[in-house]
Coordinates of C-alpha atoms in Angstrom, one line a residue:
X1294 CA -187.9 105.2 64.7
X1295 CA -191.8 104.5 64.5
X1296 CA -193.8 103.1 61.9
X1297 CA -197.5 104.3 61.7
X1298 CA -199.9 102.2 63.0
X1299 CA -203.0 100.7 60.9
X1300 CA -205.6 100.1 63.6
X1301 CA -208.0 97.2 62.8
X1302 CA -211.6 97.3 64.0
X1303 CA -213.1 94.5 66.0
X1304 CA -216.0 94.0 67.2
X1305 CA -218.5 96.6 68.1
X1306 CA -216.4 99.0 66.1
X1307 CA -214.0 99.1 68.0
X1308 CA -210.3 99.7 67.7
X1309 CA -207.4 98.2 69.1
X1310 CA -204.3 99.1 69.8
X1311 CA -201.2 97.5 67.6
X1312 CA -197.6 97.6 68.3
X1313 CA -195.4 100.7 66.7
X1314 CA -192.0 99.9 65.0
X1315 CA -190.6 99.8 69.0
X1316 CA -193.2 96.7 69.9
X1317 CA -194.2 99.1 72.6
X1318 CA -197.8 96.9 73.3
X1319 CA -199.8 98.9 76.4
X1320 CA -200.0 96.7 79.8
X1321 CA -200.3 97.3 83.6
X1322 CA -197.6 98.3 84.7
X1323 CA -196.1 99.5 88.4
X1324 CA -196.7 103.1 87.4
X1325 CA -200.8 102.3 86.4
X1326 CA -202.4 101.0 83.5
X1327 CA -203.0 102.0 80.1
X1328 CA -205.9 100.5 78.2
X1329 CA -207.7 100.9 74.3
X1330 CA -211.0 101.8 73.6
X1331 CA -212.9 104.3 71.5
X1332 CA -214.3 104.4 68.1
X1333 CA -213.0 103.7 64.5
X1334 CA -211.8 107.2 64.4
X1335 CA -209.9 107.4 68.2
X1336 CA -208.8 105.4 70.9
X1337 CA -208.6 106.0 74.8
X1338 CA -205.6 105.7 77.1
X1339 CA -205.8 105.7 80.3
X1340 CA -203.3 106.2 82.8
X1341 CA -203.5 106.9 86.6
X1342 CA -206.9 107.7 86.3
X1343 CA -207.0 110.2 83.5
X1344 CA -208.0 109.4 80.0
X1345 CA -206.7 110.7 77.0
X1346 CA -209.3 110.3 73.9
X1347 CA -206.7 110.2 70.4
X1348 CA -207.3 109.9 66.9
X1349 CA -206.4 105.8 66.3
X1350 CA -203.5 106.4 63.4
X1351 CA -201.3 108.1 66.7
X1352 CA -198.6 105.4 68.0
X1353 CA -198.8 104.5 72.1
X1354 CA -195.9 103.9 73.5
X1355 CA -195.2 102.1 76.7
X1356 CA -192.0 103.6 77.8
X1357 CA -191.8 101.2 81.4
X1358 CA -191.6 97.9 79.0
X1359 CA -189.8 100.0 76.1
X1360 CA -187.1 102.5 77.9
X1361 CA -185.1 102.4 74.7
X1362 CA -187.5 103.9 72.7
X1363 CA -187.0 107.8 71.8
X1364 CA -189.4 110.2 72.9
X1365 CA -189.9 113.1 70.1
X1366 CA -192.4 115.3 68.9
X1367 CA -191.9 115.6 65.7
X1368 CA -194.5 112.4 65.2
X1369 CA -197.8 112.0 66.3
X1370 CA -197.8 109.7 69.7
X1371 CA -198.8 109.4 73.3
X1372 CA -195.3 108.2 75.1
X1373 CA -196.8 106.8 79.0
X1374 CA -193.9 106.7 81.6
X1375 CA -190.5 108.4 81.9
X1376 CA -187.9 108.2 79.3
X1377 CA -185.2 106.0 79.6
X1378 CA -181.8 107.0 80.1
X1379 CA -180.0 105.3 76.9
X1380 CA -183.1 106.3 74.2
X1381 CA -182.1 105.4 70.6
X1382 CA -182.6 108.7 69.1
X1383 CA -181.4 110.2 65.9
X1384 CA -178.7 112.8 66.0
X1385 CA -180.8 114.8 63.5
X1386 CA -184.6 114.6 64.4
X1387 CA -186.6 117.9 63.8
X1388 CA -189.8 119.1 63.7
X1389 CA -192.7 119.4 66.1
X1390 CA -196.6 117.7 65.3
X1391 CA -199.3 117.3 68.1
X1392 CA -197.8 114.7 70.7
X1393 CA -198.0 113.9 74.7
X1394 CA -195.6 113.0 77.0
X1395 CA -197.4 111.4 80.2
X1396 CA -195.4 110.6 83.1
X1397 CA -195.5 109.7 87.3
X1398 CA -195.2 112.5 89.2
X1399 CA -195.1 113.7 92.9
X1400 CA -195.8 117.0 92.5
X1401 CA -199.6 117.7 94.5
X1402 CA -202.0 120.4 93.5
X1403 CA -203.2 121.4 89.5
X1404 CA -200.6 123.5 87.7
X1405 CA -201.5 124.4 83.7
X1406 CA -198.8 126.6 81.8
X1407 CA -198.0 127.1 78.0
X1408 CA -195.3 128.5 75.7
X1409 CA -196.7 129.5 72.7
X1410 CA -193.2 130.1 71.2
X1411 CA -192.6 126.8 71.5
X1412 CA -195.9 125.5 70.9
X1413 CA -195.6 123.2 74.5
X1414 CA -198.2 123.1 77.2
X1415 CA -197.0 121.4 80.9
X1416 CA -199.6 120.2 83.0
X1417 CA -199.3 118.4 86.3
X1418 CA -202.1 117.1 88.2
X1419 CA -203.4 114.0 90.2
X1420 CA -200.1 111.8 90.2
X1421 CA -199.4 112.5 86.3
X1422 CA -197.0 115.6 84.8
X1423 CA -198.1 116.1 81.0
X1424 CA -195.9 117.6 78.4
X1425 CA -198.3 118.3 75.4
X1426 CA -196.6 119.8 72.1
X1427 CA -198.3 121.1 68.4
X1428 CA -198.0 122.6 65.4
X1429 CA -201.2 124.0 63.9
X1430 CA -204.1 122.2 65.7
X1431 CA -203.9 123.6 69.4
X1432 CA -207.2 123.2 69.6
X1433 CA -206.9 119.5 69.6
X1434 CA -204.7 119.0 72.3
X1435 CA -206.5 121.7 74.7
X1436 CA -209.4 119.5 74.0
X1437 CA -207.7 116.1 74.6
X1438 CA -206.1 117.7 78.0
X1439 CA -209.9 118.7 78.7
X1440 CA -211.6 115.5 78.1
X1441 CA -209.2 114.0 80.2
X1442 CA -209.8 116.2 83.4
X1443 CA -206.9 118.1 83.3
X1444 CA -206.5 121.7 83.4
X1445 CA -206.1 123.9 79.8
X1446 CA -203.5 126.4 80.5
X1447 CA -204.1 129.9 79.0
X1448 CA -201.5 131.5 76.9
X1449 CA -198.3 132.2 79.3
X1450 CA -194.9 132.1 80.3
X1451 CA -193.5 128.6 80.8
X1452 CA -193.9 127.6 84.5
X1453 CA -190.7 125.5 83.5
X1454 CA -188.6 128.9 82.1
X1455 CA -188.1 131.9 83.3
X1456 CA -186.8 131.6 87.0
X1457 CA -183.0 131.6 87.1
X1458 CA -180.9 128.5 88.1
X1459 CA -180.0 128.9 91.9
X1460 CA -176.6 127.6 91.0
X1461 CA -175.4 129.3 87.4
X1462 CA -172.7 127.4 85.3
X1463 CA -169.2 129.0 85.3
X1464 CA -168.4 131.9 82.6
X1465 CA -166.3 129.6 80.6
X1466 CA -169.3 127.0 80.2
X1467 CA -169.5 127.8 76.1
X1468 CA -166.1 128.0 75.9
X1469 CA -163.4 124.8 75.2
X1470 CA -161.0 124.0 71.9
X1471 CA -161.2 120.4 71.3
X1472 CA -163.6 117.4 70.1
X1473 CA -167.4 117.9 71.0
X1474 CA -170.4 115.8 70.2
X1475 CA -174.3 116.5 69.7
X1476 CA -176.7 114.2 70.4
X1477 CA -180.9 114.8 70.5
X1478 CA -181.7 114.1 73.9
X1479 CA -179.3 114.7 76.6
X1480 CA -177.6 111.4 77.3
X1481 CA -178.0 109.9 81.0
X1482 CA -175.5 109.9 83.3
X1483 CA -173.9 106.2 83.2
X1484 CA -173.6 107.5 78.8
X1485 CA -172.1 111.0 80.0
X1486 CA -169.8 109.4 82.0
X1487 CA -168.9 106.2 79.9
X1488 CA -167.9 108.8 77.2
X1489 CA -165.7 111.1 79.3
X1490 CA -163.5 108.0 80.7
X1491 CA -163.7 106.4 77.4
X1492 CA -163.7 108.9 74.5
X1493 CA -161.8 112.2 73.2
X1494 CA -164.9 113.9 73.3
X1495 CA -165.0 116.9 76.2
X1496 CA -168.1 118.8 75.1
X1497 CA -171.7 117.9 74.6
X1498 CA -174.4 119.6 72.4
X1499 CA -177.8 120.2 74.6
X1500 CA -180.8 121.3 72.9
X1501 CA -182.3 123.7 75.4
X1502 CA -185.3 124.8 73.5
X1503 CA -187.7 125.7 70.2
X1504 CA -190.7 125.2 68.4
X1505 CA -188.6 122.5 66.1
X1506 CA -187.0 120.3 68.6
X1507 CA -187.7 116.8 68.3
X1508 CA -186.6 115.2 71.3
X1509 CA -187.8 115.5 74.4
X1510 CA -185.7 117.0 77.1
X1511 CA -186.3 115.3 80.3
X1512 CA -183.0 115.2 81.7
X1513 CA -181.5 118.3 80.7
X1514 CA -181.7 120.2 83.7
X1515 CA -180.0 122.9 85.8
X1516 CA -178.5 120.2 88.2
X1517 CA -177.8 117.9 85.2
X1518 CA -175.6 120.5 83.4
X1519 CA -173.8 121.5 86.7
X1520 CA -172.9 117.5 87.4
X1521 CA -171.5 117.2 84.0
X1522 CA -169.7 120.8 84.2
X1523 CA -168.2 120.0 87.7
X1524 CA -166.9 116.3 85.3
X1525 CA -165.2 118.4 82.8
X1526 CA -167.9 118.7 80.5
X1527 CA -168.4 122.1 78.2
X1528 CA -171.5 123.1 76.2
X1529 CA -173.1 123.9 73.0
X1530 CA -176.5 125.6 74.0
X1531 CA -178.6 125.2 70.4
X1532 CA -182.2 126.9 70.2
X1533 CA -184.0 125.1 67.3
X1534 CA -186.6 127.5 66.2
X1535 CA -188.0 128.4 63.1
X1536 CA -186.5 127.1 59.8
X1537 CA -186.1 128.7 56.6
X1538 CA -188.4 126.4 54.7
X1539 CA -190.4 123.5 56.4
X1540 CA -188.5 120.7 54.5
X1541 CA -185.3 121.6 54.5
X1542 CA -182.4 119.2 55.6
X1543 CA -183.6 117.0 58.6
X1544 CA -187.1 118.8 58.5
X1545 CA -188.2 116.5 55.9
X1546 CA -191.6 118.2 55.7
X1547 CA -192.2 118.7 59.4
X1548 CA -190.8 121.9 60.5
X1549 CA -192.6 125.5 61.1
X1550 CA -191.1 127.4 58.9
X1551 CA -189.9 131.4 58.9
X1552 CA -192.6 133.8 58.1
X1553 CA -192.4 137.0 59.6
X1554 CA -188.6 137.3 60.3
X1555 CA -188.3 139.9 62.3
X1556 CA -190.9 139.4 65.2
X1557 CA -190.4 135.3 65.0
X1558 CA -186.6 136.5 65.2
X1559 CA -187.0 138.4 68.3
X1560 CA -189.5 135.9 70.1
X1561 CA -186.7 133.2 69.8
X1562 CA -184.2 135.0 71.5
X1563 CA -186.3 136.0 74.3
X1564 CA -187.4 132.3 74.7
X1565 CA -184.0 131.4 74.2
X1566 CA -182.6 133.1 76.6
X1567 CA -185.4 132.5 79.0
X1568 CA -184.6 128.6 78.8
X1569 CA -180.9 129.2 78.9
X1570 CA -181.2 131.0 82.9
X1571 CA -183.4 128.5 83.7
X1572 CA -180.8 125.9 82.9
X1573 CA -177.9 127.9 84.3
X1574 CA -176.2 129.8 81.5
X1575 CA -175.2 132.8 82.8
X1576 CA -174.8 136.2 80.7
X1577 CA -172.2 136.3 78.2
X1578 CA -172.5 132.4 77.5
X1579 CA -173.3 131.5 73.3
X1580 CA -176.5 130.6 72.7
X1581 CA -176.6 129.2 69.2
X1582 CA -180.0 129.5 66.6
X1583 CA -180.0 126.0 65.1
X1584 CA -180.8 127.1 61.0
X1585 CA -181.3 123.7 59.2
X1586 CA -179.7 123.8 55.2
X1587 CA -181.9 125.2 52.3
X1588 CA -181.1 125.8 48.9
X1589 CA -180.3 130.2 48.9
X1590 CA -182.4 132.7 46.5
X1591 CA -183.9 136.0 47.0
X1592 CA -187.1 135.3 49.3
X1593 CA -185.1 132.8 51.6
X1594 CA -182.2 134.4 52.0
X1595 CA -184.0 137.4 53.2
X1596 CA -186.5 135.4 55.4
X1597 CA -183.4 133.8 56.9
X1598 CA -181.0 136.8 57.1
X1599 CA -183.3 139.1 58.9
X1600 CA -184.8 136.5 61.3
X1601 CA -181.3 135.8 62.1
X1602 CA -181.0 139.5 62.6
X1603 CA -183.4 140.3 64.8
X1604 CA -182.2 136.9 67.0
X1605 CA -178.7 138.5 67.3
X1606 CA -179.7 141.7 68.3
X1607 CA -182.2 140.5 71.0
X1608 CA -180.2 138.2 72.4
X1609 CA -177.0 141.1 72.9
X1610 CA -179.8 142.8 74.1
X1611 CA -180.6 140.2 76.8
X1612 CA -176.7 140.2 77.6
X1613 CA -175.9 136.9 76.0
X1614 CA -173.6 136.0 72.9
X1615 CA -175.4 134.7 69.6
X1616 CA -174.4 131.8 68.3
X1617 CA -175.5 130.4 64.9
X1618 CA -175.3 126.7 63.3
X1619 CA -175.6 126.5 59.4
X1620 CA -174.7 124.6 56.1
X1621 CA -171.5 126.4 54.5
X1622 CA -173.8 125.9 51.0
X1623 CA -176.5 128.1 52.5
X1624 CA -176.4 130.0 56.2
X1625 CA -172.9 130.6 55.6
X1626 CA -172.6 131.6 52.0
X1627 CA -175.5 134.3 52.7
X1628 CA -173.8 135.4 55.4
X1629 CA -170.6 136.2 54.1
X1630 CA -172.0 137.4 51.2
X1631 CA -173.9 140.3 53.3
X1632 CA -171.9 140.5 55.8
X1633 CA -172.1 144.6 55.5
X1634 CA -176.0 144.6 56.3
X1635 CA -176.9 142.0 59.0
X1636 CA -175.4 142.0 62.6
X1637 CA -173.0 138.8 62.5
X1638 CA -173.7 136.1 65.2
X1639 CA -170.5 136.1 68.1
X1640 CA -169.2 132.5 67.0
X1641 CA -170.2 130.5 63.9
X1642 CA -170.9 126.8 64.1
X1643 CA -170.8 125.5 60.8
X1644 CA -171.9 121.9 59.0
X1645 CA -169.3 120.6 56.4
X1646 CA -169.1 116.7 56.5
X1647 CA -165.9 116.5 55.2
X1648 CA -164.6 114.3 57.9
X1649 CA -161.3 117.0 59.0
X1650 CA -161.3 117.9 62.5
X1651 CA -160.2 121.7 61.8
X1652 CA -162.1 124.9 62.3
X1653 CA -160.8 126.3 58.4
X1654 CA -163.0 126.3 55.9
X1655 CA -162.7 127.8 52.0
X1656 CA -166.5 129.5 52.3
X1657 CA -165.3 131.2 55.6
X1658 CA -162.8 134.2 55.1
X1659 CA -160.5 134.0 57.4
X1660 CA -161.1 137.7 59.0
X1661 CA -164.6 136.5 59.7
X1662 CA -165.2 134.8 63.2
X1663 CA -161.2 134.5 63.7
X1664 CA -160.7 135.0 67.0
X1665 CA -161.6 131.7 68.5
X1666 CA -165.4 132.0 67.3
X1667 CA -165.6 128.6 65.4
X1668 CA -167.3 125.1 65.7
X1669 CA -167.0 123.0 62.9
X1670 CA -169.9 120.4 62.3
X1671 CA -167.2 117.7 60.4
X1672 CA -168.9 114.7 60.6
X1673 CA -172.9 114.2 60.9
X1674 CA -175.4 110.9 61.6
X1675 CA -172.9 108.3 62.9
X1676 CA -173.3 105.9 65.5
X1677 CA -170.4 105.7 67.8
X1678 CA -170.1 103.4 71.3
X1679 CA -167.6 104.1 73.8
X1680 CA -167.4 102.5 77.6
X1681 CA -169.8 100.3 76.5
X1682 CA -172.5 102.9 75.6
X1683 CA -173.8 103.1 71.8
X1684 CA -175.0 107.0 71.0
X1685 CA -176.1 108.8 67.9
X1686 CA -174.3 111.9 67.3
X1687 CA -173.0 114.6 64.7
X1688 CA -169.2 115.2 65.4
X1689 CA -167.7 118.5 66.0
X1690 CA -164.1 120.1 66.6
X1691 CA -164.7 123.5 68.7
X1692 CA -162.4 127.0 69.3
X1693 CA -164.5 128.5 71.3
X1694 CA -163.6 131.3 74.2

């Protein structure tokens, strides 16, 4: 969505901002105003009073001019205001690098607050709420979030997890047979509902959480998930954590990758599951680990299989279902292929762009995940616009209970 910028110096040294692929060009706007300086190496942004110091090669995006734009982490970039409700997103971003979401807020007082399963720290302070996200260089954004008068948070629970929804979703949120869709970012309302009067489509793919998801989630909420429950909408809950290699699939280089299986297995569930009651999803609802395609063999396959595992088990622990997505040319050729020594996820949701709306498959045997425990990935990366409303989306045809 972005191109990399190539800042040019000017005078004194100093550099200025140019335009990413979006034309997003910083200027006052009603919610403050951002400005450039800084040296060859970094500029500064400011916004409502705070200013963030960043090396010059990171995109600014002006979200109030630019509402269109998609707000990810999986690039480096400072994104200043809220993200629109119809963002042109990807269906199949992944990946996590150091990034910042800055936005208004109304929230008074100084809150700090990290997940360091998901590699995310939340700030709020003076008029401004701050979503902050790496992958190795912590250090750099603690420092940025220092320099800019903000509060570091220490290593904790997510002040945004954790607490469950006052209102839970229904049992039967996970469950429907019919078409479904996934998108990156939760669609707004006016898209939700433009595709419920206008398309077959019935369920929606949410990414609740992980150290790999791209897109930012800023209206997937408890109250957003009950609205589009009490308009007939059903769910596919998907955790992207870590991957079995960092290039695999729609990685492309960029995604943490599975190293120590079993304790990176377990810490997903339990953040899983702490995002899911935090969004609603009550116990007994499918969570699903999102496992991006890889090419099998002996070190992968175990990395994989035992991460996955460990994710099952902790998650039936925690009182939910496990739910896995996979390739049938990787996940779920290792799985049925040792099917005898892992713990099987509840319901499979596999990837096979063959374009047939069915929930058969010749990799999957048909005793395996029979009894309405299915979602079939049949159709990924298209671009599809109903009531008026253009979306991104993979394409999926679910028998779920």
């Amino acid at each position: 969505m972005y191109a990399a910028r190539s800042p040019r110096p000017r005078r004194g040294g100093v550099r200025t901002l140019t335009v990413c692929a979006a034309a997003a060009a910083l200027a006052a706007g009603p919610l403050g105003t951002a400005r450039a300086a800084g040296t060859d190496d970094t500029v500064k942004v400011t916004y409502r009073g705070h200013e963030f110091t960043v090396p010059a090669s990171w995109s600014i995006v002006d979200l109030e001019k630019h509402p269109d734009v998609c707000v990810r982490f999986d690039r480096h970039a400072v994104y200043l205001g809220t993200p629109g409700d119809q963002q042109r997103c990807p269906a199949g971003a992944r990946g996590r690098t150091e990034a910042f979401l800055v936005q208004p807020s109304a929230v008074k007082g100084r809150t700090a607050s990290e997940n360091r399963t998901a590699r995310t720290f939340r700030v709020t302070a003076d008029r401004i709420a701050v979503t902050a996200a790496y992958a190795e260089d912590r250090t750099r954004i603690q420092d940025i979030l220092r320099d800019a008068g903000l509060p570091a948070a220490a290593a904790g629970t997510d002040a945004t997890a954790g607490a469950p929804a006052e209102a839970p979703l229904p049992a039967d949120a996970t469950s429907f047979r019919g078409e479904g869709f996934d998108a990156c970012t939760a669609p707004g309302q006016t898209a939700m509902d433009a595709w419920r009067d206008d398309s077959d489509y019935r369920a929606v793919g949410v990414y609740i959480g992980g150290i790999n998801r791209a897109c930012v989630q800023s209206r997937l909420t408890a109250a957003w998930l009950r609205t589009q429950y009490a308009n007939g909408w059903r769910f596919i809950p998907l955790y992207v954590g870590r991957q079995p290699t960092s290039g695999g699939s729609s990685c492309a280089g960029g995604c943490e990758a599975i190293t120590d299986p079993v304790r990176q297995g377990t810490e997903a569930a339990d953040d899983a599951v702490q995002q899911a009651t935090t969004l609603g999803f009550p116990k007994s609802t499918v969570i699903y680990s999102d496992l991006e395609h890889y090419t099998p063999g002996s070190t992968v396959t175990s990395l994989v299989l035992s991460y996955l595992d460990a994710y099952t088990e902790r998650v039936h622990a925690l009182g939910y279902r496990s739910g896995v997505y996979g390739n049938t040319s990787s996940l779920v050729t290792d799985l049925v292929a040792n099917k005898s020594r892992v713990t099987l996820p509840d319901v499979l949701h596999f990837a096979h762009w063959n374009g047939e709306s069915t929930t058969t498959d010749s990799t999957i045997p048909a005793n395996l995940w029979a009894d309405h425990q299915r979602i079939h990935q049949y159709k990924g990366d298209t671009t599809e616009t109903h009531g008026g409303v253009t979306i991104s989306i993979d394409r999926d045809r679910l028998d779920v209970d």
